[in-house]
Amino acid sequence: MPEYRVRTPLAMRMARLDRSKFNVAVSKGFFPCAPSVGNGTSRAFSLDEVVSLHIFADLLADEMGARTAGHIACKVLAMMQQYPKEETFVWVTGLSGIRTLLRGSDWEETQERNGIYPPVASTTLHVGHIRRHVARLFEEEARILGGDDGDE
């Protein structure tokens, strides 16, 4: 699939994220991995950036604060870029208070070594599933030319 990008309104629909919540998070610095904007241009999101938006939206829906949700979503984006074939990442809080994001493939073997054992809580983020879902949305949109009324 070619490297498509989508503008903010479509990215928000794909991620099921309220645009005003996104704008507030960006303005407060809670979502620092948002694509930059230039003079007279709008944000354009890659597939992985929409995946990170989706994760952000899901964490907000679970009543996590925007600062923490944005931090996790941006860490996931960086990890997805570093490990593009990884299917899962695990956000872990250890008894010691250490919070970290691990590749799913590393989670079991690194619990003790990273000082996060015993874990108090963990959240598994299935980025492979989300990425495939968003990729299908990108493909569907690529077959449609022109924007929705009111988006332009």
PDB file of C-alpha atoms in Angstrom:
ATOM      1  CA  MET A   1       0.000   0.000   0.000  1.00  0.00           C
ATOM      2  CA  PRO A   2       1.360   3.467  -0.845  1.00  0.00           C
ATOM      3  CA  GLU A   3       2.238   5.801   2.024  1.00  0.00           C
ATOM      4  CA  TYR A   4      -1.061   7.661   2.318  1.00  0.00           C
ATOM      5  CA  ARG A   5      -1.701  10.417   4.830  1.00  0.00           C
ATOM      6  CA  VAL A   6      -5.044  11.719   6.046  1.00  0.00           C
ATOM      7  CA  ARG A   7      -6.083  15.175   7.193  1.00  0.00           C
ATOM      8  CA  THR A   8      -7.254  15.875  10.739  1.00  0.00           C
ATOM      9  CA  PRO A   9     -11.061  15.493  10.290  1.00  0.00           C
ATOM     10  CA  LEU A  10     -10.672  12.062   8.700  1.00  0.00           C
ATOM     11  CA  ALA A  11      -7.989  10.990  11.188  1.00  0.00           C
ATOM     12  CA  MET A  12     -10.330  11.913  14.060  1.00  0.00           C
ATOM     13  CA  ARG A  13     -13.174   9.870  12.546  1.00  0.00           C
ATOM     14  CA  MET A  14     -10.882   6.888  11.996  1.00  0.00           C
ATOM     15  CA  ALA A  15      -9.604   7.043  15.581  1.00  0.00           C
ATOM     16  CA  ARG A  16     -13.060   7.766  17.037  1.00  0.00           C
ATOM     17  CA  LEU A  17     -11.568  10.790  18.778  1.00  0.00           C
ATOM     18  CA  ASP A  18     -13.354  14.050  19.461  1.00  0.00           C
ATOM     19  CA  ARG A  19     -11.438  16.760  17.618  1.00  0.00           C
ATOM     20  CA  SER A  20     -11.809  19.297  20.441  1.00  0.00           C
ATOM     21  CA  LYS A  21     -10.252  16.827  22.926  1.00  0.00           C
ATOM     22  CA  PHE A  22      -7.376  16.330  20.509  1.00  0.00           C
ATOM     23  CA  ASN A  23      -6.888  20.079  20.044  1.00  0.00           C
ATOM     24  CA  VAL A  24      -6.876  20.678  23.805  1.00  0.00           C
ATOM     25  CA  ALA A  25      -4.369  17.848  24.344  1.00  0.00           C
ATOM     26  CA  VAL A  26      -2.059  19.227  21.643  1.00  0.00           C
ATOM     27  CA  SER A  27      -2.303  22.812  22.925  1.00  0.00           C
ATOM     28  CA  LYS A  28      -1.425  21.671  26.460  1.00  0.00           C
ATOM     29  CA  GLY A  29       1.515  19.594  25.216  1.00  0.00           C
ATOM     30  CA  PHE A  30      -0.148  16.301  26.191  1.00  0.00           C
ATOM     31  CA  PHE A  31       0.162  14.833  22.677  1.00  0.00           C
ATOM     32  CA  PRO A  32       3.629  15.926  21.520  1.00  0.00           C
ATOM     33  CA  CYS A  33       3.823  13.417  18.669  1.00  0.00           C
ATOM     34  CA  ALA A  34       1.056  15.125  16.670  1.00  0.00           C
ATOM     35  CA  PRO A  35       2.189  15.933  13.132  1.00  0.00           C
ATOM     36  CA  SER A  36       3.357  19.502  12.827  1.00  0.00           C
ATOM     37  CA  VAL A  37       1.473  22.145  10.908  1.00  0.00           C
ATOM     38  CA  GLY A  38       2.937  24.796   8.664  1.00  0.00           C
ATOM     39  CA  ASN A  39       1.622  28.186   7.688  1.00  0.00           C
ATOM     40  CA  GLY A  40      -1.718  27.645   6.008  1.00  0.00           C
ATOM     41  CA  THR A  41      -1.534  23.846   6.132  1.00  0.00           C
ATOM     42  CA  SER A  42      -3.371  21.324   8.227  1.00  0.00           C
ATOM     43  CA  ARG A  43      -2.039  18.234   9.932  1.00  0.00           C
ATOM     44  CA  ALA A  44      -1.629  15.106   7.821  1.00  0.00           C
ATOM     45  CA  PHE A  45      -1.448  11.791   9.699  1.00  0.00           C
ATOM     46  CA  SER A  46       0.328   8.604   8.635  1.00  0.00           C
ATOM     47  CA  LEU A  47      -1.208   5.214   9.311  1.00  0.00           C
ATOM     48  CA  ASP A  48       0.862   4.719  12.477  1.00  0.00           C
ATOM     49  CA  GLU A  49      -0.009   8.223  13.674  1.00  0.00           C
ATOM     50  CA  VAL A  50      -3.708   7.352  13.331  1.00  0.00           C
ATOM     51  CA  VAL A  51      -3.033   4.141  15.296  1.00  0.00           C
ATOM     52  CA  SER A  52      -1.535   6.273  18.085  1.00  0.00           C
ATOM     53  CA  LEU A  53      -4.619   8.539  17.962  1.00  0.00           C
ATOM     54  CA  HIS A  54      -6.799   5.442  18.253  1.00  0.00           C
ATOM     55  CA  ILE A  55      -4.867   4.337  21.345  1.00  0.00           C
ATOM     56  CA  PHE A  56      -5.143   7.845  22.795  1.00  0.00           C
ATOM     57  CA  ALA A  57      -8.916   7.821  22.211  1.00  0.00           C
ATOM     58  CA  ASP A  58      -9.290   4.359  23.769  1.00  0.00           C
ATOM     59  CA  LEU A  59      -7.310   5.352  26.867  1.00  0.00           C
ATOM     60  CA  LEU A  60      -9.396   8.524  27.246  1.00  0.00           C
ATOM     61  CA  ALA A  61     -12.573   6.429  26.904  1.00  0.00           C
ATOM     62  CA  ASP A  62     -11.246   4.288  29.779  1.00  0.00           C
ATOM     63  CA  GLU A  63     -11.123   7.525  31.808  1.00  0.00           C
ATOM     64  CA  MET A  64      -7.361   7.900  31.795  1.00  0.00           C
ATOM     65  CA  GLY A  65      -6.168  11.494  32.002  1.00  0.00           C
ATOM     66  CA  ALA A  66      -5.123  13.179  28.758  1.00  0.00           C
ATOM     67  CA  ARG A  67      -1.543  13.779  29.925  1.00  0.00           C
ATOM     68  CA  THR A  68      -0.916  10.091  30.672  1.00  0.00           C
ATOM     69  CA  ALA A  69      -2.908   8.860  27.668  1.00  0.00           C
ATOM     70  CA  GLY A  70      -0.945  11.150  25.356  1.00  0.00           C
ATOM     71  CA  HIS A  71       2.345  10.061  26.899  1.00  0.00           C
ATOM     72  CA  ILE A  72       1.508   6.389  26.366  1.00  0.00           C
ATOM     73  CA  ALA A  73       0.152   6.910  22.829  1.00  0.00           C
ATOM     74  CA  CYS A  74       3.282   8.822  21.790  1.00  0.00           C
ATOM     75  CA  LYS A  75       5.568   6.188  23.337  1.00  0.00           C
ATOM     76  CA  VAL A  76       3.639   3.535  21.406  1.00  0.00           C
ATOM     77  CA  LEU A  77       4.107   5.520  18.187  1.00  0.00           C
ATOM     78  CA  ALA A  78       7.861   5.702  18.750  1.00  0.00           C
ATOM     79  CA  MET A  79       7.995   1.974  19.521  1.00  0.00           C
ATOM     80  CA  MET A  80       5.905   1.131  16.429  1.00  0.00           C
ATOM     81  CA  GLN A  81       8.378   3.069  14.313  1.00  0.00           C
ATOM     82  CA  GLN A  82      11.315   1.311  15.977  1.00  0.00           C
ATOM     83  CA  TYR A  83       9.713  -2.167  15.859  1.00  0.00           C
ATOM     84  CA  PRO A  84       7.305  -2.116  12.878  1.00  0.00           C
ATOM     85  CA  LYS A  85       6.538  -5.853  13.035  1.00  0.00           C
ATOM     86  CA  GLU A  86       5.653  -5.898  16.732  1.00  0.00           C
ATOM     87  CA  GLU A  87       2.012  -6.871  17.300  1.00  0.00           C
ATOM     88  CA  THR A  88       1.634  -5.865  20.956  1.00  0.00           C
ATOM     89  CA  PHE A  89       3.098  -3.491  23.489  1.00  0.00           C
ATOM     90  CA  VAL A  90       2.530  -3.659  27.240  1.00  0.00           C
ATOM     91  CA  TRP A  91       2.253  -0.588  29.468  1.00  0.00           C
ATOM     92  CA  VAL A  92       3.371  -1.759  32.911  1.00  0.00           C
ATOM     93  CA  THR A  93       3.324  -0.268  36.383  1.00  0.00           C
ATOM     94  CA  GLY A  94       5.564  -2.061  38.848  1.00  0.00           C
ATOM     95  CA  LEU A  95       5.254  -2.253  42.613  1.00  0.00           C
ATOM     96  CA  SER A  96       8.300   0.026  42.785  1.00  0.00           C
ATOM     97  CA  GLY A  97       6.322   2.726  40.937  1.00  0.00           C
ATOM     98  CA  ILE A  98       8.272   2.348  37.699  1.00  0.00           C
ATOM     99  CA  ARG A  99       6.082   2.752  34.612  1.00  0.00           C
ATOM    100  CA  THR A 100       7.330   1.595  31.267  1.00  0.00           C
ATOM    101  CA  LEU A 101       6.290   0.435  27.816  1.00  0.00           C
ATOM    102  CA  LEU A 102       7.645  -2.906  26.650  1.00  0.00           C
ATOM    103  CA  ARG A 103       7.356  -4.876  23.463  1.00  0.00           C
ATOM    104  CA  GLY A 104       4.920  -7.711  24.013  1.00  0.00           C
ATOM    105  CA  SER A 105       7.629 -10.144  22.960  1.00  0.00           C
ATOM    106  CA  ASP A 106       9.885  -8.822  25.754  1.00  0.00           C
ATOM    107  CA  TRP A 107       7.307  -8.571  28.521  1.00  0.00           C
ATOM    108  CA  GLU A 108       7.608 -11.996  30.157  1.00  0.00           C
ATOM    109  CA  GLU A 109      11.394 -12.228  30.063  1.00  0.00           C
ATOM    110  CA  THR A 110      12.150  -8.703  31.276  1.00  0.00           C
ATOM    111  CA  GLN A 111       9.865  -8.275  34.275  1.00  0.00           C
ATOM    112  CA  GLU A 112      12.530  -8.862  36.905  1.00  0.00           C
ATOM    113  CA  ARG A 113      15.457  -7.454  34.969  1.00  0.00           C
ATOM    114  CA  ASN A 114      13.786  -4.057  34.451  1.00  0.00           C
ATOM    115  CA  GLY A 115      12.873  -3.574  38.088  1.00  0.00           C
ATOM    116  CA  ILE A 116       9.158  -3.672  37.435  1.00  0.00           C
ATOM    117  CA  TYR A 117       8.576  -6.954  39.165  1.00  0.00           C
ATOM    118  CA  PRO A 118       6.138  -7.601  40.620  1.00  0.00           C
ATOM    119  CA  PRO A 119       3.825  -5.761  38.277  1.00  0.00           C
ATOM    120  CA  VAL A 120       0.915  -3.951  39.887  1.00  0.00           C
ATOM    121  CA  ALA A 121      -0.920  -3.358  36.635  1.00  0.00           C
ATOM    122  CA  SER A 122      -0.411  -3.892  32.944  1.00  0.00           C
ATOM    123  CA  THR A 123      -2.304  -2.916  29.830  1.00  0.00           C
ATOM    124  CA  THR A 124      -1.708  -4.816  26.617  1.00  0.00           C
ATOM    125  CA  LEU A 125      -2.048  -2.686  23.509  1.00  0.00           C
ATOM    126  CA  HIS A 126      -2.767  -4.812  20.439  1.00  0.00           C
ATOM    127  CA  VAL A 127      -1.293  -2.469  17.850  1.00  0.00           C
ATOM    128  CA  GLY A 128      -1.274  -5.143  15.153  1.00  0.00           C
ATOM    129  CA  HIS A 129      -5.077  -5.397  15.282  1.00  0.00           C
ATOM    130  CA  ILE A 130      -5.500  -1.634  15.363  1.00  0.00           C
ATOM    131  CA  ARG A 131      -2.983  -1.142  12.536  1.00  0.00           C
ATOM    132  CA  ARG A 132      -4.826  -3.641  10.282  1.00  0.00           C
ATOM    133  CA  HIS A 133      -8.154  -1.964  11.076  1.00  0.00           C
ATOM    134  CA  VAL A 134      -6.802   1.499  10.284  1.00  0.00           C
ATOM    135  CA  ALA A 135      -5.110   0.196   7.122  1.00  0.00           C
ATOM    136  CA  ARG A 136      -8.513  -1.054   5.903  1.00  0.00           C
ATOM    137  CA  LEU A 137      -9.982   2.398   6.603  1.00  0.00           C
ATOM    138  CA  PHE A 138      -7.123   4.011   4.653  1.00  0.00           C
ATOM    139  CA  GLU A 139      -7.752   1.656   1.714  1.00  0.00           C
ATOM    140  CA  GLU A 140     -11.483   2.409   1.740  1.00  0.00           C
ATOM    141  CA  GLU A 141     -10.839   6.155   1.767  1.00  0.00           C
ATOM    142  CA  ALA A 142      -8.230   5.877  -0.998  1.00  0.00           C
ATOM    143  CA  ARG A 143     -10.956   4.529  -3.298  1.00  0.00           C
ATOM    144  CA  ILE A 144     -13.025   7.697  -2.770  1.00  0.00           C
ATOM    145  CA  LEU A 145     -12.000  10.934  -4.423  1.00  0.00           C
ATOM    146  CA  GLY A 146     -12.992  14.306  -2.957  1.00  0.00           C
ATOM    147  CA  GLY A 147     -13.906  15.317   0.576  1.00  0.00           C
ATOM    148  CA  ASP A 148     -17.151  15.251   2.506  1.00  0.00           C
ATOM    149  CA  ASP A 149     -19.262  18.376   2.360  1.00  0.00           C
ATOM    150  CA  GLY A 150     -18.142  20.691   5.137  1.00  0.00           C
ATOM    151  CA  ASP A 151     -14.670  19.170   5.562  1.00  0.00           C
ATOM    152  CA  GLU A 152     -12.996  21.559   3.172  1.00  0.00           C
TER     153      GLU A 152
END
